PDB file of C-alpha atoms and ligand atoms in Angstrom:
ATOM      1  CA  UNK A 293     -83.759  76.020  59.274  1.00 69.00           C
ATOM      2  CA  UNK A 294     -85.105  74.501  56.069  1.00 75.00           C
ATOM      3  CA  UNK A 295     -82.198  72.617  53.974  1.00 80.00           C
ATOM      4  CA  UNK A 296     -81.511  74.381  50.782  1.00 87.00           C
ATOM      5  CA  UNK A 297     -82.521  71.777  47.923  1.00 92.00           C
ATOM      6  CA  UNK A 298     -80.214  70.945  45.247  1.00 96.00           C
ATOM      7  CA  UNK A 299     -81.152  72.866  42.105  1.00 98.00           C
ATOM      8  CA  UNK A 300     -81.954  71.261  38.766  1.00 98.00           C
ATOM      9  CA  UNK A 301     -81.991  73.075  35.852  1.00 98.00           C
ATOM     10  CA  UNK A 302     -83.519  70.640  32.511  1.00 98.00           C
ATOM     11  CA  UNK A 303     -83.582  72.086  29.425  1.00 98.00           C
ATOM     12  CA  UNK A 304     -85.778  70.608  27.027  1.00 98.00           C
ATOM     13  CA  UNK A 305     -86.340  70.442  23.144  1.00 98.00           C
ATOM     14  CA  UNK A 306     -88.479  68.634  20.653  1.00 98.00           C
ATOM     15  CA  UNK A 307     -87.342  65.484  21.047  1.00 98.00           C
ATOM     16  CA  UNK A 308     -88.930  65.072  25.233  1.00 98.00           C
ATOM     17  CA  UNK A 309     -92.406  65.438  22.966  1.00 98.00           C
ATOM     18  CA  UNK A 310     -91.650  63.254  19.655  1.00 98.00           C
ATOM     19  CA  UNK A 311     -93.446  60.492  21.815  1.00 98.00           C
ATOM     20  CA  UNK A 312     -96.141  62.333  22.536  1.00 98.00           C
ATOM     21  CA  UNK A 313     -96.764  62.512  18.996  1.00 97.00           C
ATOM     22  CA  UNK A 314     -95.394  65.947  18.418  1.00 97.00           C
ATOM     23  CA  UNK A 315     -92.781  65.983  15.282  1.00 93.00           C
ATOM     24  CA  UNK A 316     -89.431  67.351  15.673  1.00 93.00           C
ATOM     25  CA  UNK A 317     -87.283  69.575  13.529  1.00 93.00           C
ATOM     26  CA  UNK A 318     -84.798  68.448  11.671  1.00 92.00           C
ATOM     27  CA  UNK A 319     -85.158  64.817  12.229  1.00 91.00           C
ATOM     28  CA  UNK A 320     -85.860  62.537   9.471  1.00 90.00           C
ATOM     29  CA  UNK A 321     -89.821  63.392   8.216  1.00 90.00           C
ATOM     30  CA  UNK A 322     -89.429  66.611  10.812  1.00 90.00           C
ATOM     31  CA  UNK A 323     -91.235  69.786  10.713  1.00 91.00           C
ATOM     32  CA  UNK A 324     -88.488  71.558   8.453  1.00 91.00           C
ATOM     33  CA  UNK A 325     -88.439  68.375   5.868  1.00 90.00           C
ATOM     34  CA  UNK A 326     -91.898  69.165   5.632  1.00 90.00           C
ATOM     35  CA  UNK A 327     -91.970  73.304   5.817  1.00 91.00           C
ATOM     36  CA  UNK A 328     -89.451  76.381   4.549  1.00 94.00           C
ATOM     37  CA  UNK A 329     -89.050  77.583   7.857  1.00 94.00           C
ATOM     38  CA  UNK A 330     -88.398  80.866   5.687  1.00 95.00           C
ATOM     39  CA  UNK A 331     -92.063  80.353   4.757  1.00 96.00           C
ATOM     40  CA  UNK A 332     -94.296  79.647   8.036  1.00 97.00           C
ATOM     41  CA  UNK A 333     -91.417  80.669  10.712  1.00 97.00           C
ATOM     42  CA  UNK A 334     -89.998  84.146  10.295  1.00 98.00           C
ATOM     43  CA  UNK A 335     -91.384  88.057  10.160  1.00 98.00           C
ATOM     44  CA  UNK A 336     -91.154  88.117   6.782  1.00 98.00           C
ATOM     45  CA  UNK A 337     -92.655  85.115   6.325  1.00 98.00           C
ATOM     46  CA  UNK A 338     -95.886  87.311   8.612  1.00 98.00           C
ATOM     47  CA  UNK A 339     -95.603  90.339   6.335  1.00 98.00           C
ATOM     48  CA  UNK A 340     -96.076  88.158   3.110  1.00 98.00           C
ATOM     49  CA  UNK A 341     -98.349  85.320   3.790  1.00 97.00           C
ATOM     50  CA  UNK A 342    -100.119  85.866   6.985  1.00 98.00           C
ATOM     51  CA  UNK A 343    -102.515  83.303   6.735  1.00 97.00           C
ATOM     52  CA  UNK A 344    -100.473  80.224   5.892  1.00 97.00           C
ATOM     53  CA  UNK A 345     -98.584  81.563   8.584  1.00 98.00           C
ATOM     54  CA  UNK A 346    -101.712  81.498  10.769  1.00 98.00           C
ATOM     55  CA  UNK A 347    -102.719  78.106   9.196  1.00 96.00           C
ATOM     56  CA  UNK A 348     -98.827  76.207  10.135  1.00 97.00           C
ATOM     57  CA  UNK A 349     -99.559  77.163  13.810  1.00 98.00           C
ATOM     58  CA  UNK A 350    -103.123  75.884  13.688  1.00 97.00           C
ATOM     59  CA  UNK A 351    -102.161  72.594  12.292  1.00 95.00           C
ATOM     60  CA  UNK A 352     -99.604  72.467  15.111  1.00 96.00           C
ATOM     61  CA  UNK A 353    -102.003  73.738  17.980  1.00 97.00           C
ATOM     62  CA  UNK A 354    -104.347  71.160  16.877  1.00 96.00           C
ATOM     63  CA  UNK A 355    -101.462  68.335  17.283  1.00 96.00           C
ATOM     64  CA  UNK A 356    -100.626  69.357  20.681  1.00 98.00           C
ATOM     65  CA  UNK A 357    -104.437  68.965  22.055  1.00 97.00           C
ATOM     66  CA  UNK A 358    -104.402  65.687  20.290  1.00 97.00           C
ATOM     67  CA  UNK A 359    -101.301  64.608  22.201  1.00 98.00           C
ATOM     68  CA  UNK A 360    -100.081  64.414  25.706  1.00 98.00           C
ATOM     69  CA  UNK A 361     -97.220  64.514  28.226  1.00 98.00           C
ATOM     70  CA  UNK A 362     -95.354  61.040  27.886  1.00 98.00           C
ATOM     71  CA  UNK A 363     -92.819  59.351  30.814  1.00 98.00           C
ATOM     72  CA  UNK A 364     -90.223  61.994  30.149  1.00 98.00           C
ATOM     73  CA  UNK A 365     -92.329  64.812  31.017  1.00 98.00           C
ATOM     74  CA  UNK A 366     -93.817  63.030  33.713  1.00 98.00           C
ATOM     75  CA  UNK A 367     -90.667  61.710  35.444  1.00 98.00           C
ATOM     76  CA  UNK A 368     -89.345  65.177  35.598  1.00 98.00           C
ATOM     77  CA  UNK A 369     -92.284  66.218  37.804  1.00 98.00           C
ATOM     78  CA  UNK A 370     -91.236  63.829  40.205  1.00 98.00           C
ATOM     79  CA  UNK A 371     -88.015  65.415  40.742  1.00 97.00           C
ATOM     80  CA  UNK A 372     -89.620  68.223  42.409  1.00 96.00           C
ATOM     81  CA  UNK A 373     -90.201  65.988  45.612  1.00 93.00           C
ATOM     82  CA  UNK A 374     -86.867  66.170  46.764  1.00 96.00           C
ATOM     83  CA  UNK A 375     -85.217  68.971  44.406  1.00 97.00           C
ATOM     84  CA  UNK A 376     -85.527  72.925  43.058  1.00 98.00           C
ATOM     85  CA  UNK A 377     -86.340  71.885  39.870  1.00 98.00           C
ATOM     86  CA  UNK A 378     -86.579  74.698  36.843  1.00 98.00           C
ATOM     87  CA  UNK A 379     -87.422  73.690  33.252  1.00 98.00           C
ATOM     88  CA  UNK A 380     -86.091  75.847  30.405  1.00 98.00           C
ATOM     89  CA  UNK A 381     -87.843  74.278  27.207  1.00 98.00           C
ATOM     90  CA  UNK A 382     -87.520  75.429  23.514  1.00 98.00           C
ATOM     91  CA  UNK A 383     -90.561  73.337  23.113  1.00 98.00           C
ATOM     92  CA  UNK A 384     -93.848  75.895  22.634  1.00 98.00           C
ATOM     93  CA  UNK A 385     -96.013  72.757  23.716  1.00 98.00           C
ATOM     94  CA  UNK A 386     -97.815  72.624  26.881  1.00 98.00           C
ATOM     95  CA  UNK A 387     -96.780  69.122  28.199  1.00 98.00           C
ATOM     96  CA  UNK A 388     -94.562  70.311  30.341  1.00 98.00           C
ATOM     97  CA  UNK A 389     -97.394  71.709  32.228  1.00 98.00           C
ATOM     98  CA  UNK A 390     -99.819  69.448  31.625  1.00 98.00           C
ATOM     99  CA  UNK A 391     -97.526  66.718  33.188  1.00 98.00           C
ATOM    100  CA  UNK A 392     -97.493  69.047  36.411  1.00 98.00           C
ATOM    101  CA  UNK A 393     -94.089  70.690  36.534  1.00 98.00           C
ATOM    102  CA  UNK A 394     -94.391  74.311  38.197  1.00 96.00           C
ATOM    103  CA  UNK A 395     -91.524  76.383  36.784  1.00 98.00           C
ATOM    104  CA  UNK A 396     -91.092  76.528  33.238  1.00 98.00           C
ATOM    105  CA  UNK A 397     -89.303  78.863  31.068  1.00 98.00           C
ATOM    106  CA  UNK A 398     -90.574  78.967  27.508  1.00 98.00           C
ATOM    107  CA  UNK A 399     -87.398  80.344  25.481  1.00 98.00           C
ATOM    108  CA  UNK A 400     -89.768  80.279  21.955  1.00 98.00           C
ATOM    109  CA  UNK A 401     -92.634  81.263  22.658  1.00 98.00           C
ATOM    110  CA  UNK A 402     -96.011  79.090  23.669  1.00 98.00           C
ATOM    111  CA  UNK A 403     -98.297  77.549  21.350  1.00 98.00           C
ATOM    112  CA  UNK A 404    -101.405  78.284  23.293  1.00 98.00           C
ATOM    113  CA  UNK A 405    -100.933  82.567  23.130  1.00 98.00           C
ATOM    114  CA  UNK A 406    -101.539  84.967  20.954  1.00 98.00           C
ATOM    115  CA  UNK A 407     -99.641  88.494  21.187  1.00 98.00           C
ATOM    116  CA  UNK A 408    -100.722  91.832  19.671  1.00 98.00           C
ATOM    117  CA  UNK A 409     -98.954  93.144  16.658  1.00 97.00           C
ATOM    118  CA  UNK A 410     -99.156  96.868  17.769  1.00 97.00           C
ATOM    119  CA  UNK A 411     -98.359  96.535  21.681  1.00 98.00           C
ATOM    120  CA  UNK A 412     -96.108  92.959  22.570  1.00 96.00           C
ATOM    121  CA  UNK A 413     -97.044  93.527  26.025  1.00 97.00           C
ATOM    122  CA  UNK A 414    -100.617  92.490  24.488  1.00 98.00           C
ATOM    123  CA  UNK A 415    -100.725  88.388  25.334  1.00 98.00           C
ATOM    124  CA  UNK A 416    -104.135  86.420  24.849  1.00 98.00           C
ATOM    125  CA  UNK A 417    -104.579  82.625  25.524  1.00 98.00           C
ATOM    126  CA  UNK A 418    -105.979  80.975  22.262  1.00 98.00           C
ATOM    127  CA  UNK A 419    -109.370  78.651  23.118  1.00 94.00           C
ATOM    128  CA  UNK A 420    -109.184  75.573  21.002  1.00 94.00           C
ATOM    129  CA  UNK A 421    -106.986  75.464  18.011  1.00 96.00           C
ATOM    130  CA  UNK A 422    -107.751  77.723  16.074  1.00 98.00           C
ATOM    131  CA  UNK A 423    -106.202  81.593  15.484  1.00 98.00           C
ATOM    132  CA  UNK A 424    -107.398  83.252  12.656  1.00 98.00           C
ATOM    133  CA  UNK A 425    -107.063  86.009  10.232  1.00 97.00           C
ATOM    134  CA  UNK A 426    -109.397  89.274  12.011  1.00 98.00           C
ATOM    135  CA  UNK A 427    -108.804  87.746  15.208  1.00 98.00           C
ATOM    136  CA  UNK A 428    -107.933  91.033  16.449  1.00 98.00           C
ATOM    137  CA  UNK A 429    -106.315  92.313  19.845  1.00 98.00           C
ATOM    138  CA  UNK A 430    -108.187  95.375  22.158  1.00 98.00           C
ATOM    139  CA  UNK A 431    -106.372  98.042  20.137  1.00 98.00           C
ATOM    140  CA  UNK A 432    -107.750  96.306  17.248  1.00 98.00           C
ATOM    141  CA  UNK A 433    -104.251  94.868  15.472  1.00 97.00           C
ATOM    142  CA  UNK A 434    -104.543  91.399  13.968  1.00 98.00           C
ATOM    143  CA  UNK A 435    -103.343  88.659  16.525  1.00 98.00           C
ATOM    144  CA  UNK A 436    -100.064  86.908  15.834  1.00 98.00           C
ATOM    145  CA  UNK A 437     -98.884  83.688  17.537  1.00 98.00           C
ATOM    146  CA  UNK A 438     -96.769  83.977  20.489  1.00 98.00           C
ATOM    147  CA  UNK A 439     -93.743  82.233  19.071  1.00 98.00           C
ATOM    148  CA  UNK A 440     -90.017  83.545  18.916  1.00 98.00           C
ATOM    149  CA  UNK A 441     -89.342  83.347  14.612  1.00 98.00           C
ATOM    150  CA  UNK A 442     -86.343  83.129  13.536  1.00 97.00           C
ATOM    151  CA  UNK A 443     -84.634  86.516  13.127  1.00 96.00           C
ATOM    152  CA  UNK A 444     -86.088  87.474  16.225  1.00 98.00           C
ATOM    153  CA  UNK A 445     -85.180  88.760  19.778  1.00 97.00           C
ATOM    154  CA  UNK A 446     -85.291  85.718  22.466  1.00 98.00           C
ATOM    155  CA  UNK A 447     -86.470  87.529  25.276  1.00 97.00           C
ATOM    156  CA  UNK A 448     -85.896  85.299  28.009  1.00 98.00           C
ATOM    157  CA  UNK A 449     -82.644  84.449  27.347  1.00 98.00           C
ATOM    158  CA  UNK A 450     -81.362  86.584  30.322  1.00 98.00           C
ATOM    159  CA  UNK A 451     -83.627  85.333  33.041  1.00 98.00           C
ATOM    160  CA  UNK A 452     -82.299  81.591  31.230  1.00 98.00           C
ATOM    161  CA  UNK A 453     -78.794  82.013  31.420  1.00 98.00           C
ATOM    162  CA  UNK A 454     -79.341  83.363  35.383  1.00 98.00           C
ATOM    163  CA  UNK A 455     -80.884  79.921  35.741  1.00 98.00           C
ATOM    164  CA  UNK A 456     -78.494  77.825  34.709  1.00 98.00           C
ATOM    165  CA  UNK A 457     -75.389  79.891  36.465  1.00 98.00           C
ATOM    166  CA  UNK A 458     -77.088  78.576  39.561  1.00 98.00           C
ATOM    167  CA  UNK A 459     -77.804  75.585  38.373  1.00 98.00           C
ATOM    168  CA  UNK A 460     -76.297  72.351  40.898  1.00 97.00           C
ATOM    169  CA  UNK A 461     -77.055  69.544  38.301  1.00 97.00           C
ATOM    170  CA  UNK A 462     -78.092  70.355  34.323  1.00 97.00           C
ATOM    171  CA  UNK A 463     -79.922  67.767  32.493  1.00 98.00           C
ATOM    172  CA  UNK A 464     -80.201  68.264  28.477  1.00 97.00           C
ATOM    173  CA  UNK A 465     -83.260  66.390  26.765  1.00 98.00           C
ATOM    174  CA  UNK A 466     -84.191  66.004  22.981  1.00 98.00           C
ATOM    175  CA  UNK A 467     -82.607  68.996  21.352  1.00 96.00           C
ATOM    176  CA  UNK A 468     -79.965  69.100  18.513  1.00 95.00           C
ATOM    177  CA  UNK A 469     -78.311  72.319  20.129  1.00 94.00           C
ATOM    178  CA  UNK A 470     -78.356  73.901  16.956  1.00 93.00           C
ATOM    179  CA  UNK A 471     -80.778  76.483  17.161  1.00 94.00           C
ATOM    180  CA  UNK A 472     -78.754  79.772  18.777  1.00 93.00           C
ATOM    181  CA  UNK A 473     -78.803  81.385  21.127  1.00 95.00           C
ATOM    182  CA  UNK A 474     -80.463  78.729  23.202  1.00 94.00           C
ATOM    183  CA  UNK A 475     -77.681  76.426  22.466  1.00 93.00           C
ATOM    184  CA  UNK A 476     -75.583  78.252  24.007  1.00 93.00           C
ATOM    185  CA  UNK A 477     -77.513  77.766  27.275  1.00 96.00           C
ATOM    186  CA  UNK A 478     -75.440  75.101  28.510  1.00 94.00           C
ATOM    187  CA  UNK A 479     -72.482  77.659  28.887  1.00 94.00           C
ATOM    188  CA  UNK A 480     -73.726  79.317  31.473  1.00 96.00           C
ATOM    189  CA  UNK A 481     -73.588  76.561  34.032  1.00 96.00           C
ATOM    190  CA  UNK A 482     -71.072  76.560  36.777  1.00 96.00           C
ATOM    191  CA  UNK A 483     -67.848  75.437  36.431  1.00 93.00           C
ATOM    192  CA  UNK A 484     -67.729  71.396  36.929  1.00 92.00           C
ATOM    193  CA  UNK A 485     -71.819  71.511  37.410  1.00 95.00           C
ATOM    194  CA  UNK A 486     -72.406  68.008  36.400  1.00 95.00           C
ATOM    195  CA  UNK A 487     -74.154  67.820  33.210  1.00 95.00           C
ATOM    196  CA  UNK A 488     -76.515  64.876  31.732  1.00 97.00           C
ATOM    197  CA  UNK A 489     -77.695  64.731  27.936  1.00 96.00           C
ATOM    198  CA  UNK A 490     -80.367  62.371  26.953  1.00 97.00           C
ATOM    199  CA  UNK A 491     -81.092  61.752  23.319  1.00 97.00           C
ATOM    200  CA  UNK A 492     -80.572  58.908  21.188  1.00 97.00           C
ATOM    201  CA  UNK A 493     -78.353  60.435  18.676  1.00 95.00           C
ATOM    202  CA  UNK A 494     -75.309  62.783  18.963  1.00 90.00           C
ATOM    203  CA  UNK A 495     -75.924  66.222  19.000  1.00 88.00           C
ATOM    204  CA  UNK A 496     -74.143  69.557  18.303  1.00 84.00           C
ATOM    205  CA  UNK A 497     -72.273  69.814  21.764  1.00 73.00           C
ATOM    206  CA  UNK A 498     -69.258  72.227  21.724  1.00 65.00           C
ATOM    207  CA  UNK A 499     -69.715  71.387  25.667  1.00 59.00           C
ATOM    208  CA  UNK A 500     -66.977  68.937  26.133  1.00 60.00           C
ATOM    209  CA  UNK A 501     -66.653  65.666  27.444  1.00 63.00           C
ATOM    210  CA  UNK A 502     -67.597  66.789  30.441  1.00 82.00           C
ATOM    211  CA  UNK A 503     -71.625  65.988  29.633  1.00 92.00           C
ATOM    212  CA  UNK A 504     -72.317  62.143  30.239  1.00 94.00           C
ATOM    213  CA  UNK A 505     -75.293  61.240  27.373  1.00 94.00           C
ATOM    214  CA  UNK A 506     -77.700  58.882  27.771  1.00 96.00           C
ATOM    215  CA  UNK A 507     -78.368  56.951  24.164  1.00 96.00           C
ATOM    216  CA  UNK A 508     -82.234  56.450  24.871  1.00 98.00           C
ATOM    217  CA  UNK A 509     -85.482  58.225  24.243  1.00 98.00           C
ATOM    218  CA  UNK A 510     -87.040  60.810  27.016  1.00 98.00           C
ATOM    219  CA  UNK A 511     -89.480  57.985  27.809  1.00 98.00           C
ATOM    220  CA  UNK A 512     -87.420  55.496  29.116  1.00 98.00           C
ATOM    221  CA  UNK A 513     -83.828  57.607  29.766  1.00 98.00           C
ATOM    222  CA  UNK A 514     -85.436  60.406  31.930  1.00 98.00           C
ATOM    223  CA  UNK A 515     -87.061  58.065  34.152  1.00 98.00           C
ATOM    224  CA  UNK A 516     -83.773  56.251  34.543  1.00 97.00           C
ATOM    225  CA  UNK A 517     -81.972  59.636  35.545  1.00 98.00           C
ATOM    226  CA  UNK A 518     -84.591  60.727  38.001  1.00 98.00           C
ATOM    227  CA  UNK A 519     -84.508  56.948  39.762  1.00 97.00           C
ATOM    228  CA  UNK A 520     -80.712  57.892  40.282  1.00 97.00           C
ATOM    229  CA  UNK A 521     -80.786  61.390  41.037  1.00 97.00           C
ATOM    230  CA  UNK A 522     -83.982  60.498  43.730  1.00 97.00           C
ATOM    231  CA  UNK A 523     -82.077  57.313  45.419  1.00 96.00           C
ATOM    232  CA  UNK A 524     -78.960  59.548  45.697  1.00 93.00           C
ATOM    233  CA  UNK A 525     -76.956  57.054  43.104  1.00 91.00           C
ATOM    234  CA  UNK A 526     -75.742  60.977  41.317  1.00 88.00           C
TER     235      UNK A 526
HETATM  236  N1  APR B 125     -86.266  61.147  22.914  1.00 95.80           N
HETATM  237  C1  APR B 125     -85.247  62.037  23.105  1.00 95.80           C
HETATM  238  N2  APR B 125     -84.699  62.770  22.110  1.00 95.80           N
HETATM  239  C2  APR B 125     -85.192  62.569  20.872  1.00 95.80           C
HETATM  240  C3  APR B 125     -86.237  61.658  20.593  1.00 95.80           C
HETATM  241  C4  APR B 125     -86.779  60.936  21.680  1.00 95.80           C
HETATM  242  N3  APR B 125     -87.766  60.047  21.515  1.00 95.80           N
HETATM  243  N4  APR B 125     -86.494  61.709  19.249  1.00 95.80           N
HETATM  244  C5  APR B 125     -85.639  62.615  18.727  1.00 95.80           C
HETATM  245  N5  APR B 125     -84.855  63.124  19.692  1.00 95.80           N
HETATM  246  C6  APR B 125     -83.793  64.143  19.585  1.00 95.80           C
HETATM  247  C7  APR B 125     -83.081  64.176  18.248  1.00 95.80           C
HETATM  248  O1  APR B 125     -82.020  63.244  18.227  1.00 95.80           O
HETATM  249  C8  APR B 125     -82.573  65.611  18.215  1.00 95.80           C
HETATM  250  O2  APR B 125     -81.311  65.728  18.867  1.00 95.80           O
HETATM  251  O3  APR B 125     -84.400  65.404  19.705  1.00 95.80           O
HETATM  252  C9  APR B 125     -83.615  66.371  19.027  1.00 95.80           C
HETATM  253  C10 APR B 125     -84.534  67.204  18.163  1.00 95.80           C
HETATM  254  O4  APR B 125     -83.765  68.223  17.563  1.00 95.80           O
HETATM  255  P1  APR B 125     -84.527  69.357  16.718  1.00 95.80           P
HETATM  256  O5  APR B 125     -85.535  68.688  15.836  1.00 95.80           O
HETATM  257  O6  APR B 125     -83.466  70.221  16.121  1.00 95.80           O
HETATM  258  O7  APR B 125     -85.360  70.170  17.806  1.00 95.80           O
HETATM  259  P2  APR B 125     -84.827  71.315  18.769  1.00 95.80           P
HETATM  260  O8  APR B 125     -83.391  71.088  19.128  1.00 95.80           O
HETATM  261  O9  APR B 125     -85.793  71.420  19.894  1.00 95.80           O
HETATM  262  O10 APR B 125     -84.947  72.634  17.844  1.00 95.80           O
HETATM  263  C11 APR B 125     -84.632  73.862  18.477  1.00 95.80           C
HETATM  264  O11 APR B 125     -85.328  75.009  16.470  1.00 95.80           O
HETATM  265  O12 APR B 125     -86.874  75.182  14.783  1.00 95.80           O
HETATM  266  C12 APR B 125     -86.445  75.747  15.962  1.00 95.80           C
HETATM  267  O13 APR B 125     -87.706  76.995  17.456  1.00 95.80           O
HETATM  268  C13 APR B 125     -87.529  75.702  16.980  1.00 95.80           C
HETATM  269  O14 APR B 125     -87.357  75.287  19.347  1.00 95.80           O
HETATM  270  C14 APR B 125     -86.956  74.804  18.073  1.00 95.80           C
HETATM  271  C15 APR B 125     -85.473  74.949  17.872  1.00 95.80           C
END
């Protein structure tokens, strides 16, 4: 009878890909210094200007093919040697899998899909960088990126939350925890489920003491935390 592994649930924001090259949010010089989020990141923000809407998501499609997974993402691949290991990211990057890990949640959406604005069930993958205005789905409906704006419904919330109930150890990487109702992810864990946070600054945690955090980077605190969680050490 095969020994049930331990499950791992990590849930990831920007900050496991600011080494890769890929800017946060709302650190200093991040994407919303740069951007009105009201502007580029919200359905009204489609309905007025759909082509700098179109053109935010290029520039940030193209910035994602120039980058690539760094030793955060790859360390967490790793873990899947000896444990169930399920990513929930907020990230809509692909270094997740381009580092190799197998299950992945994408709670916002991915950068690499466009969905149809008559029929959501619609879903294309985008070739190169590039998604245009008259880029148009089979029912003939301009394309839209397959991204979770603000204002909108987060549809795999549900199938997240079941995650993390299960979850045996939950690791938090790079994200502020202010972005809702992600952030409220880390409530659905188990009672006394030991919980890890790695970022280099303090973060928006209602959780309690009961997280330990890590002051480093993804690059060199991940790989830290999987050496211990592989030898046994946690
Ligand atoms: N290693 C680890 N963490 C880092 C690093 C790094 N090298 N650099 C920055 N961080 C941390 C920051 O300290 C911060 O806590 O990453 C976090 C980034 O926070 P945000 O920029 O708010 O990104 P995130 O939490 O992922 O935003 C959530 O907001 O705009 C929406 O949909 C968007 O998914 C995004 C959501």
């Amino acid at each position: 009878m095969a020994v049930k592994k331990r499950k791992i649930v990590v849930f990831t924001g920007a900050g496991i890909s600011a080494e890769s090259g890929i800017s946060t949010f709302r650190d200093n010089g991040g994407l919303w210094d740069k951007y009105d989020v009201r502007e580029v990141a919200t359905p009204e923000a489609w309905v007025k200007n759909p082509e700098l809407v179109l053109r935010f998501y290029n520039e940030r499609r193209k910035n994602v093919l120039e980058a690539a997974p760094n030793e955060g993402h790859k360390a967490l691949v790793l873990l899947e040697k000896k444990f169930d290991v399920q990513i929930i990211t907020q990230n809509i990057d692909d270094l997740h899998e381009r580092a190799g890990s197998k299950n992945i949640v994408h709670l916002h959406g991915e950068i690499f899909k466009s969905r149809s604005t008559k029929n959501p069930q619609l879903i294309y993958p985008i070739k190169g960088w590039e998604l245009n205005p008259g880029d148009k789905c089979e029912l003939g409906s301009q394309l839209r990126p397959h991204i979770v704006w603000f204002g909108e419904m987060v549809p795999e919330m549900e199938n997240a939350q079941e995650i993390a109930a299960k979850a045996d150890v939950f690791v938090i990487i790079g994200t502020s925890l202010n972005v809702y109702p992600a952030a409220n992810l880390l409530h659905f864990t188990p009672p006394r489920c030991p919980m890890f946070l790695i970022d280099p600054n303090d973060v928006n945690s209602q959780a309690g003491s009961n997280i330990i955090h890590i002051r480093n980077t993804a690059s060199k605190g991940v790989p830290i935390l999987v050496e211990q969680l592989l030898s046994g050490k946690i």
